[in-house]
Tab-separated table of C-alpha atoms in Angstrom:
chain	number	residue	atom	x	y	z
A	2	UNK	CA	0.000	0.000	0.000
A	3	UNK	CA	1.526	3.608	-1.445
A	4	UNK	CA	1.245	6.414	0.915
A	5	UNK	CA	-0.959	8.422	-1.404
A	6	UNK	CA	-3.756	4.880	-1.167
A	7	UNK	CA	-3.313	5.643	2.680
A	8	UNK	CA	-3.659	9.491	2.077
A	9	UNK	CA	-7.239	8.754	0.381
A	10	UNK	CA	-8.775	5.743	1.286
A	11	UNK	CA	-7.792	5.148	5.022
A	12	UNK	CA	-9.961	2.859	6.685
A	13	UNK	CA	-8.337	2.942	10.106
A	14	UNK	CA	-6.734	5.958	11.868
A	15	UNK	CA	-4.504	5.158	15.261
A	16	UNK	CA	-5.915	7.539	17.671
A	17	UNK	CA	-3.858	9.016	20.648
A	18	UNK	CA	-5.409	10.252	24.251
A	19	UNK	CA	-3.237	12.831	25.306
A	20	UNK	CA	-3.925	15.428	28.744
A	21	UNK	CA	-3.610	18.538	26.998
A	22	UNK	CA	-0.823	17.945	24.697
A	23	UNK	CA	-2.516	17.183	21.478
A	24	UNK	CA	-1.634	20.285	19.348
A	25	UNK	CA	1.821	19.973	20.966
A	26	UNK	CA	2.627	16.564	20.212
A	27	UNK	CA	0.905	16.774	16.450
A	28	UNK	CA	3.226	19.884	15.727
A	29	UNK	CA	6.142	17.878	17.057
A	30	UNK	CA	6.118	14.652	14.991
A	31	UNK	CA	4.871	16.458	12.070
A	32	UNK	CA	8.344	18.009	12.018
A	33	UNK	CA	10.282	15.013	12.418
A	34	UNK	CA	8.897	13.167	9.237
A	35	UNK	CA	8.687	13.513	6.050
A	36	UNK	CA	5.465	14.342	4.002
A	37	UNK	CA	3.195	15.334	6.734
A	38	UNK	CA	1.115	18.440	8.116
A	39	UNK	CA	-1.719	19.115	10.575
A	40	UNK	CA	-4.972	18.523	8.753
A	41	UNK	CA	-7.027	19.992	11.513
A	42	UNK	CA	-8.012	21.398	15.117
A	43	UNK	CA	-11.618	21.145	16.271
A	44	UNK	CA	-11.905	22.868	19.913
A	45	UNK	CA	-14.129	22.393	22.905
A	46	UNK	CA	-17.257	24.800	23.693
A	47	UNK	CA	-18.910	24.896	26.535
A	48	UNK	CA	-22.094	22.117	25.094
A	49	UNK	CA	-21.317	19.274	27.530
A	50	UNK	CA	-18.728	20.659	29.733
A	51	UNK	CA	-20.190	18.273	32.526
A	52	UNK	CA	-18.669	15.167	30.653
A	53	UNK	CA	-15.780	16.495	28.937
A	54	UNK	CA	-14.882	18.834	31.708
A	55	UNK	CA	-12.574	21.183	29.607
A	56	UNK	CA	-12.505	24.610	28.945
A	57	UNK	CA	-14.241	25.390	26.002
A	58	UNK	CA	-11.710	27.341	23.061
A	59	UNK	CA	-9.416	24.058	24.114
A	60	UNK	CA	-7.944	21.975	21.434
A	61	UNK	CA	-10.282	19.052	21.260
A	62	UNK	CA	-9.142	16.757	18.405
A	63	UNK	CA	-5.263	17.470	16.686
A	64	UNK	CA	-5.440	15.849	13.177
A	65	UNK	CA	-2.217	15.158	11.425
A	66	UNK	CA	-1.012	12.957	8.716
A	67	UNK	CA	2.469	11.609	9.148
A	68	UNK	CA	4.166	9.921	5.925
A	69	UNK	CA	0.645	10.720	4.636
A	70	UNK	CA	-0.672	8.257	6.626
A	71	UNK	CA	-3.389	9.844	9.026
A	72	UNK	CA	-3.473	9.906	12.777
A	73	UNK	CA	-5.490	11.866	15.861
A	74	UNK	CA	-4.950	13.067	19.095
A	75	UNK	CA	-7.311	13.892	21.669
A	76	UNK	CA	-6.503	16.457	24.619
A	77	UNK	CA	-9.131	14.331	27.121
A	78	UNK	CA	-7.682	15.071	30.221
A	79	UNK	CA	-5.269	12.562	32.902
A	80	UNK	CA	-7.561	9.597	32.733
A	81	UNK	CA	-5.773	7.843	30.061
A	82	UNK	CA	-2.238	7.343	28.832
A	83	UNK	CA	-0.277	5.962	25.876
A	84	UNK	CA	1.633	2.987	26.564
A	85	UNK	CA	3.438	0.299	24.685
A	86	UNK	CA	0.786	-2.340	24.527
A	87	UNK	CA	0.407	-0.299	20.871
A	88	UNK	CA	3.379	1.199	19.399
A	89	UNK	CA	4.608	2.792	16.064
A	90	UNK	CA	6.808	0.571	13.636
A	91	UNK	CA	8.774	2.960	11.679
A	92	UNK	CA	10.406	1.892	8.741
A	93	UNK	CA	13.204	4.282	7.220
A	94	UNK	CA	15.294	4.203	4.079
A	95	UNK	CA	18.613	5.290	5.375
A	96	UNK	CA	20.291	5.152	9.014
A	97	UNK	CA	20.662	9.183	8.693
A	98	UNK	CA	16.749	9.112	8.965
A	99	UNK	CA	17.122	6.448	11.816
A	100	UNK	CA	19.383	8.624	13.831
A	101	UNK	CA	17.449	11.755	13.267
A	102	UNK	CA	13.871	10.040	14.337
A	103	UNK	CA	15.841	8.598	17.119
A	104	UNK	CA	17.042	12.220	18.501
A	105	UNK	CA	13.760	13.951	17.972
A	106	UNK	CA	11.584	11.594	19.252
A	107	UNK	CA	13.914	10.715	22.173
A	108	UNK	CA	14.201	14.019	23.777
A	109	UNK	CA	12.592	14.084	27.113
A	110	UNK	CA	11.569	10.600	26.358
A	111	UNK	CA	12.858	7.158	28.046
A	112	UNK	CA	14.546	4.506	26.216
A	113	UNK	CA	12.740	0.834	25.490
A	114	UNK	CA	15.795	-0.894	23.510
A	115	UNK	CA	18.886	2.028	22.560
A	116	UNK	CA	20.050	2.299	19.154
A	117	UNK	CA	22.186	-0.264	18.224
A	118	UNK	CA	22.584	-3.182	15.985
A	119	UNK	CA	20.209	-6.279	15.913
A	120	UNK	CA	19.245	-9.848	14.622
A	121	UNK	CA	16.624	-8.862	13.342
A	122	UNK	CA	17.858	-4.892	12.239
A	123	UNK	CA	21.234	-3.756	11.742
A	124	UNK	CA	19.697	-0.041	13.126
A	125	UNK	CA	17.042	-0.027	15.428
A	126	UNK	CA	15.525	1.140	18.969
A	127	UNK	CA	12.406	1.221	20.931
A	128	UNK	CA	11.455	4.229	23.055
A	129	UNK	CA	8.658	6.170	24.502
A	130	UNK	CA	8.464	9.686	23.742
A	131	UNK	CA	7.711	12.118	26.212
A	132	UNK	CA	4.240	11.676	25.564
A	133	UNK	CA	4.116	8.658	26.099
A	134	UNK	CA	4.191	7.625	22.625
A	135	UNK	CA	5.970	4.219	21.835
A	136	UNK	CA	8.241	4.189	18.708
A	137	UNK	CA	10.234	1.248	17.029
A	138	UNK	CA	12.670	2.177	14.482
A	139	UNK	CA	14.391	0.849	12.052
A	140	UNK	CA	16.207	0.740	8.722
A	141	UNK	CA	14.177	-0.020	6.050
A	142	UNK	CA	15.125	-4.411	5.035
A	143	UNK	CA	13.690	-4.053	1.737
A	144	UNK	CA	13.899	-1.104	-0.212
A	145	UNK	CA	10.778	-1.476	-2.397
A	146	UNK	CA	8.125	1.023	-0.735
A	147	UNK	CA	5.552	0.102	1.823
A	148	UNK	CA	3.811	1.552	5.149
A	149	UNK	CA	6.098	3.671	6.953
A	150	UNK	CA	4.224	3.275	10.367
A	151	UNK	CA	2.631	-0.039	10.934
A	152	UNK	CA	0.355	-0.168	14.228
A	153	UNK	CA	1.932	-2.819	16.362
A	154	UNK	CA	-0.606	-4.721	18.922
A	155	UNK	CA	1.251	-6.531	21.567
A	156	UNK	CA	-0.322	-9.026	23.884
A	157	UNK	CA	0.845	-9.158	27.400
A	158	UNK	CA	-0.287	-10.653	30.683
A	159	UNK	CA	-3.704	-12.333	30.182
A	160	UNK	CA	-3.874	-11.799	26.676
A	161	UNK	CA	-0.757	-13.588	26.496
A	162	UNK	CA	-1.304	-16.097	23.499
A	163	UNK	CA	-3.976	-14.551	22.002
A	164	UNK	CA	-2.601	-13.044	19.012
A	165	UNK	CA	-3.907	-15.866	16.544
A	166	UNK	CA	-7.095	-15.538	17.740
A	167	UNK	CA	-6.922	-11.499	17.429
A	168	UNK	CA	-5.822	-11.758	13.875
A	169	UNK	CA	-9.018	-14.568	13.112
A	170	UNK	CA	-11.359	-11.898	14.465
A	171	UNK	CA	-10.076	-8.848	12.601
A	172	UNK	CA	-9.305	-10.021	9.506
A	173	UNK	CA	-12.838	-11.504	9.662
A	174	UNK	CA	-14.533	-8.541	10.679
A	175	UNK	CA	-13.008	-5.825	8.081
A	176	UNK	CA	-13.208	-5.693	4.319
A	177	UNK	CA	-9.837	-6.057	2.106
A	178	UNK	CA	-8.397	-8.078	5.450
A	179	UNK	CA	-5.697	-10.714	5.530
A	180	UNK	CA	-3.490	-12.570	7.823
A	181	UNK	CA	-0.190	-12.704	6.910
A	182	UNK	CA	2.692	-13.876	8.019
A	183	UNK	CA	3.459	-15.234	11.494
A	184	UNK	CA	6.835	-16.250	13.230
A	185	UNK	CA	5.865	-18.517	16.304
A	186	UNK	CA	8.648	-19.475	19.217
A	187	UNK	CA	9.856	-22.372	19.228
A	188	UNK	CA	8.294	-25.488	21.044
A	189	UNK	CA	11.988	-25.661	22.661
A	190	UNK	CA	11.984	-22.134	23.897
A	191	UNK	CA	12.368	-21.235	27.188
A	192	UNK	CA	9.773	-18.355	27.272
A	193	UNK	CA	6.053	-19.292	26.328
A	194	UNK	CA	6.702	-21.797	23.225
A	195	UNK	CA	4.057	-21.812	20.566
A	196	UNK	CA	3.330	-17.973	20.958
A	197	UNK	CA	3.498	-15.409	18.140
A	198	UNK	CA	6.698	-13.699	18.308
A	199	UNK	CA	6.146	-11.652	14.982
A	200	UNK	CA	2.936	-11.635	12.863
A	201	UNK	CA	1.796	-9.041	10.225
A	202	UNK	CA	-2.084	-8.360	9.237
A	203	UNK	CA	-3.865	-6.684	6.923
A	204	UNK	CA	-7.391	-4.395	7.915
A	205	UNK	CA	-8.946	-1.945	5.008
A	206	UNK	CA	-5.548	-2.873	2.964
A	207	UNK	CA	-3.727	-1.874	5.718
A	208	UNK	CA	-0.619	-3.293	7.407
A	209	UNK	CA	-0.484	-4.317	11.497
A	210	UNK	CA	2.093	-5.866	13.403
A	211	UNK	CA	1.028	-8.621	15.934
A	212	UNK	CA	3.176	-10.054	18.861
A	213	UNK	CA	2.601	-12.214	22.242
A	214	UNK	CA	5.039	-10.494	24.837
A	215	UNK	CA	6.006	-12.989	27.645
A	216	UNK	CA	7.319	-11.937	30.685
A	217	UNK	CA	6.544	-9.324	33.248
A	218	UNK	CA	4.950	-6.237	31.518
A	219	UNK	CA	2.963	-3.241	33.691
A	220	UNK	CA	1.092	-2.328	30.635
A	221	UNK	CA	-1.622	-3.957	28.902
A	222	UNK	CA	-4.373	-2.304	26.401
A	223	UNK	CA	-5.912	0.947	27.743
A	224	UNK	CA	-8.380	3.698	26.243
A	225	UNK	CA	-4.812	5.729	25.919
A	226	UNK	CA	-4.484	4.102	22.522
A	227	UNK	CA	-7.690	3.242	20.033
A	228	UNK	CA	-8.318	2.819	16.163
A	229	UNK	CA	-11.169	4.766	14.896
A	230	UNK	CA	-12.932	3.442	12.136
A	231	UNK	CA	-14.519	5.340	9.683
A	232	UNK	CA	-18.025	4.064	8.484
A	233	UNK	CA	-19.604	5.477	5.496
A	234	UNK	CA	-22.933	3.450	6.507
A	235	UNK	CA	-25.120	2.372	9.680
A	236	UNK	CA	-25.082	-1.015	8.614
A	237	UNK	CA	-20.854	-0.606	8.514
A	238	UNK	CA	-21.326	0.658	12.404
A	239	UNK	CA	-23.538	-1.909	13.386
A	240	UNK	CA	-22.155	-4.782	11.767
A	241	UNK	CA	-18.479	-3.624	13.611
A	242	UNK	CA	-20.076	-2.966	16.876
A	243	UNK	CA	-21.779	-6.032	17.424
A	244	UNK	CA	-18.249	-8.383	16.274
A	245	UNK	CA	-16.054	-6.278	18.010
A	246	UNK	CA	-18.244	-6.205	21.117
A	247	UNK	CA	-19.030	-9.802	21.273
A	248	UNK	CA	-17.931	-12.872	23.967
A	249	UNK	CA	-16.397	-10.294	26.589
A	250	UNK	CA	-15.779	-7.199	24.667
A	251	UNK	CA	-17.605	-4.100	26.079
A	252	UNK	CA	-19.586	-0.803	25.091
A	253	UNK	CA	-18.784	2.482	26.016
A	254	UNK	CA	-19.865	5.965	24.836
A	255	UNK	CA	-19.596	8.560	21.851
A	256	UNK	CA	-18.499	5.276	19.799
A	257	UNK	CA	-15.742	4.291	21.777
A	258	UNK	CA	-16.139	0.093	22.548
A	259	UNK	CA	-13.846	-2.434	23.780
A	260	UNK	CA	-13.297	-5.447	21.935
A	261	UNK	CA	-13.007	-9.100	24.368
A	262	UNK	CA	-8.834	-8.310	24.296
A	263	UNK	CA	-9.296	-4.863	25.330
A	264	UNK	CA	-8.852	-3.431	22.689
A	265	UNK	CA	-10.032	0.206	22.447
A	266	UNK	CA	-12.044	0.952	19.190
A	267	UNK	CA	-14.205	4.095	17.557
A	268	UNK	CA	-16.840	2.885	15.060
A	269	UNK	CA	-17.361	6.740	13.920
A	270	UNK	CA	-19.156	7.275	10.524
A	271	UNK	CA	-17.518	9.402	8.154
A	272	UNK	CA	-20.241	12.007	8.128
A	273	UNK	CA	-19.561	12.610	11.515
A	274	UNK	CA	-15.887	14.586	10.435
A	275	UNK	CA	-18.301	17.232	7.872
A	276	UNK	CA	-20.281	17.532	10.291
A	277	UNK	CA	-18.286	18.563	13.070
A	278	UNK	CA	-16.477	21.092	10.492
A	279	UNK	CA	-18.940	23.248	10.237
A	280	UNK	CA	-18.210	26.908	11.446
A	281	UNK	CA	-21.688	27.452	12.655
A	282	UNK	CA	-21.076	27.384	16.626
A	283	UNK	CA	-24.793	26.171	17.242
A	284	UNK	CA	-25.069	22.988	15.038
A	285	UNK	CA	-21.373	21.881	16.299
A	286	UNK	CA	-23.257	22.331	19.846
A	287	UNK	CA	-26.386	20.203	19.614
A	288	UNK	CA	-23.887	17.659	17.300
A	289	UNK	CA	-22.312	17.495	20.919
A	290	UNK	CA	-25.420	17.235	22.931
A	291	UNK	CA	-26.576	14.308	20.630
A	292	UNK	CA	-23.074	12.630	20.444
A	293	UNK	CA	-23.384	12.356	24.328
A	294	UNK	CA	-26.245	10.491	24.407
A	295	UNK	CA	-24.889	7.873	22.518
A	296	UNK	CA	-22.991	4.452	23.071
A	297	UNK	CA	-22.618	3.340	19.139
A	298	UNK	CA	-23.164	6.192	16.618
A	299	UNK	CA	-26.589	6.740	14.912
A	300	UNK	CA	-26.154	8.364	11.511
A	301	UNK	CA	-29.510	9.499	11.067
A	302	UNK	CA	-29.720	10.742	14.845
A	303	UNK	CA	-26.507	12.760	14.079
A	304	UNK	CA	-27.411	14.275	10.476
A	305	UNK	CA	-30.653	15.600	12.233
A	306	UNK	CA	-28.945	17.411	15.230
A	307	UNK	CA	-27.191	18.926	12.242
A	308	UNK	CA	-30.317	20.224	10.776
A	309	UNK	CA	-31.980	21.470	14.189
C-alpha cells in the first residue's frame, strides 16, 4: 500500500489520548517526518462541559497525517495514557533518517531498547516519547516502498497467546483483510513456546504488526491508545459494533467500545468529520449534545442534530 492509497482511502486511523498535549505533540512529529502536516483542530465549547470537563476554546481533536498516513490526538484530560501495549513501527530508508527520528523523538523521552545493531535490524531502537508515545525504528530491510508506520498490537499478561485468535477476528470482521505472516517461538523455547513472536495483518488494505510479549509487563491495552474506524454506513457501524463487542468485549460511549482483548475501538461514521467542520457554533453544539447520548453512533440521529 503507497502512501498516497493511505492518504485517500484510510480505513483505520490510530488515535492518541493525550492530557492537553494534542496540538503539541501533532506539531512535534509532524516536524520530524517527512510528508506530513496538521490537517485539523476542532476545539471544545462549553455544550457538555459536565462530561468532557474542559474549557471550552481548548484543542479538542489534533489531526495530522504523518508519511501521509493519518493519525489523531485527543486532549481528554489525565484519565488515560499511551503505553506500549500499541506502538509505532517505523520503517526508514537510510540510518541518517534512523538517527534523526531517534534524537527527535527521544528528547525528554525514556529509552525501550537504545540504538544499536540487531538480529533482526542492523539499526534499530524502541522508546517512549515524552508523551508517552511508543516508537520502534528501524532501517528499512527491503527497499521497495511500503507503510512507513505499521500499528503494532502486543499481547501481554492475560492476553498472552492470544494473538492468533486477534488476527481470526479482525481479519474476519473488516473488508480487504488478511493474515499474513506469522513467526511462532519455538516449542523448545524457554519463554512461552508456541506464541506469536512476529505476525503481520492486513485491515482496510492496511498493514499491522502482531506479537505475544512474555514476561513481566505493567502495561496492557488501555483507552490511551484506540483505532477509529470510519463508516460510510449504519449497517458498517452496526455490523463492527456487534463483532467487536461480542464474547467479553464491552460498550462504552460517543463510539468508543472495547473489543473481548481490550482493545479500544471508535466505530465513527464518516459524516460525523463534515459535520463537526462546520463553522456554525450552534449545530457543532447540539452535534455534541446528541453525540453524548450515545454508546454506538446513529447516523440518522446525528445528520438531524445537524439540521436542528
Amino acid at each position: 500500500m503507497t502512501n498516497s492509497d493511505t492518504q485517500y482511502r484510510q480505513g483505520i486511523t490510530p488515535f492518541i489520548w493525550f492530557d492537553s498535549e494534542a496540538e503539541d505533540a501533532a506539531r512535534l512529529y509532524t516536524s520530524l517526518f517527512a510528508n506530513s502536516r496538521i490537517t485539523h483542530l476542532s476545539r471544545y465549547s462549553s455544550e457538555g462541559h459536565d462530561a468532557h470537563g474542559q474549557p471550552a476554546g481548548k484543542v479538542m481533536v489534533a489531526a495530522f497525517e504523518l508519511a501521509g498516513q493519518q493519525f489523531s490526538g485527543l486532549n481528554g484530560g489525565p484519565m488515560f495514557k499511551p503505553n506500549p501495549s500499541i506502538s509505532f513501527f517505523v520503517e526508514l530508508d537510510t540510518e541518517e533518517e534512523v538517527n534523526a527520528l531517534w534524537a527527535g523523538l527521544g528528547e525528554g523521552g525514556s529509552v525501550l531498547m537504545p540504538l544499536d545493531n540487531y538480529p533482526w535490524s542492523q539499526h534499530y531502537c524502541w522508546l517512549n516519547d515524552r508523551y508517552g508515545v511508543s516508537w520502534q525504528i528501524m532501517l528499512r530491510a527491503n527497499q521497495d516502498g511500503g507503510q512507513t508506520i505499521t500499528p503494532v498490537l502486543m499481547f501481554t499478561q492475560e492476553n498472552l497467546g492470544r494473538a492468533t485468535e486477534a488476527i481470526e477476528l479482525y481479519t474476519s470482521t473488516f473488508p480487504r483483510s488478511a493474515a499474513g505472516a506469522v513467526q511462532f517461538r519455538e516449542a523448545a523455547a524457554a519463554e512461552e513456546p508456541a506464541t506469536v513472536l512476529f505476525g503481520r495483518f492486513t485491515l482496510f488494505g492496511q498493514d499491522f504488526i502482531i506479537m505475544d510479549a512474555p514476561g513481566s509487563h505493567d502495561f496492557s491495552f488501555t483507552e490511551g491508545m484506540s483505532l477509529m474506524v470510519s463508516c460510510e454506513t449504519q449497517s458498517e457501524i452496526d455490523r463492527y459494533w456487534d463483532r467487536l463487542t461480542a464474547d467479553g468485549g464491552q460498550e462504552s460511549h460517543c463510539g468508543w467500545l472495547k473489543d473481548k482483548f481490550g482493545v479500544s475501538w471508535q466505530i465513527t461514521p464518516t459524516i460525523m468529520g463534515q459535520l463537526m467542520a462546520s463553522t456554525d457554533q450552534a449545530t457543532a453544539d447540539r452535534l455534541m449534545r446528541e453525540m453524548l447520548t450515545m454508546r454506538k453512533m446513529d447516523i440518522a440521529a446525528l445528520e438531524a442534530a445537524a439540521r436542528g
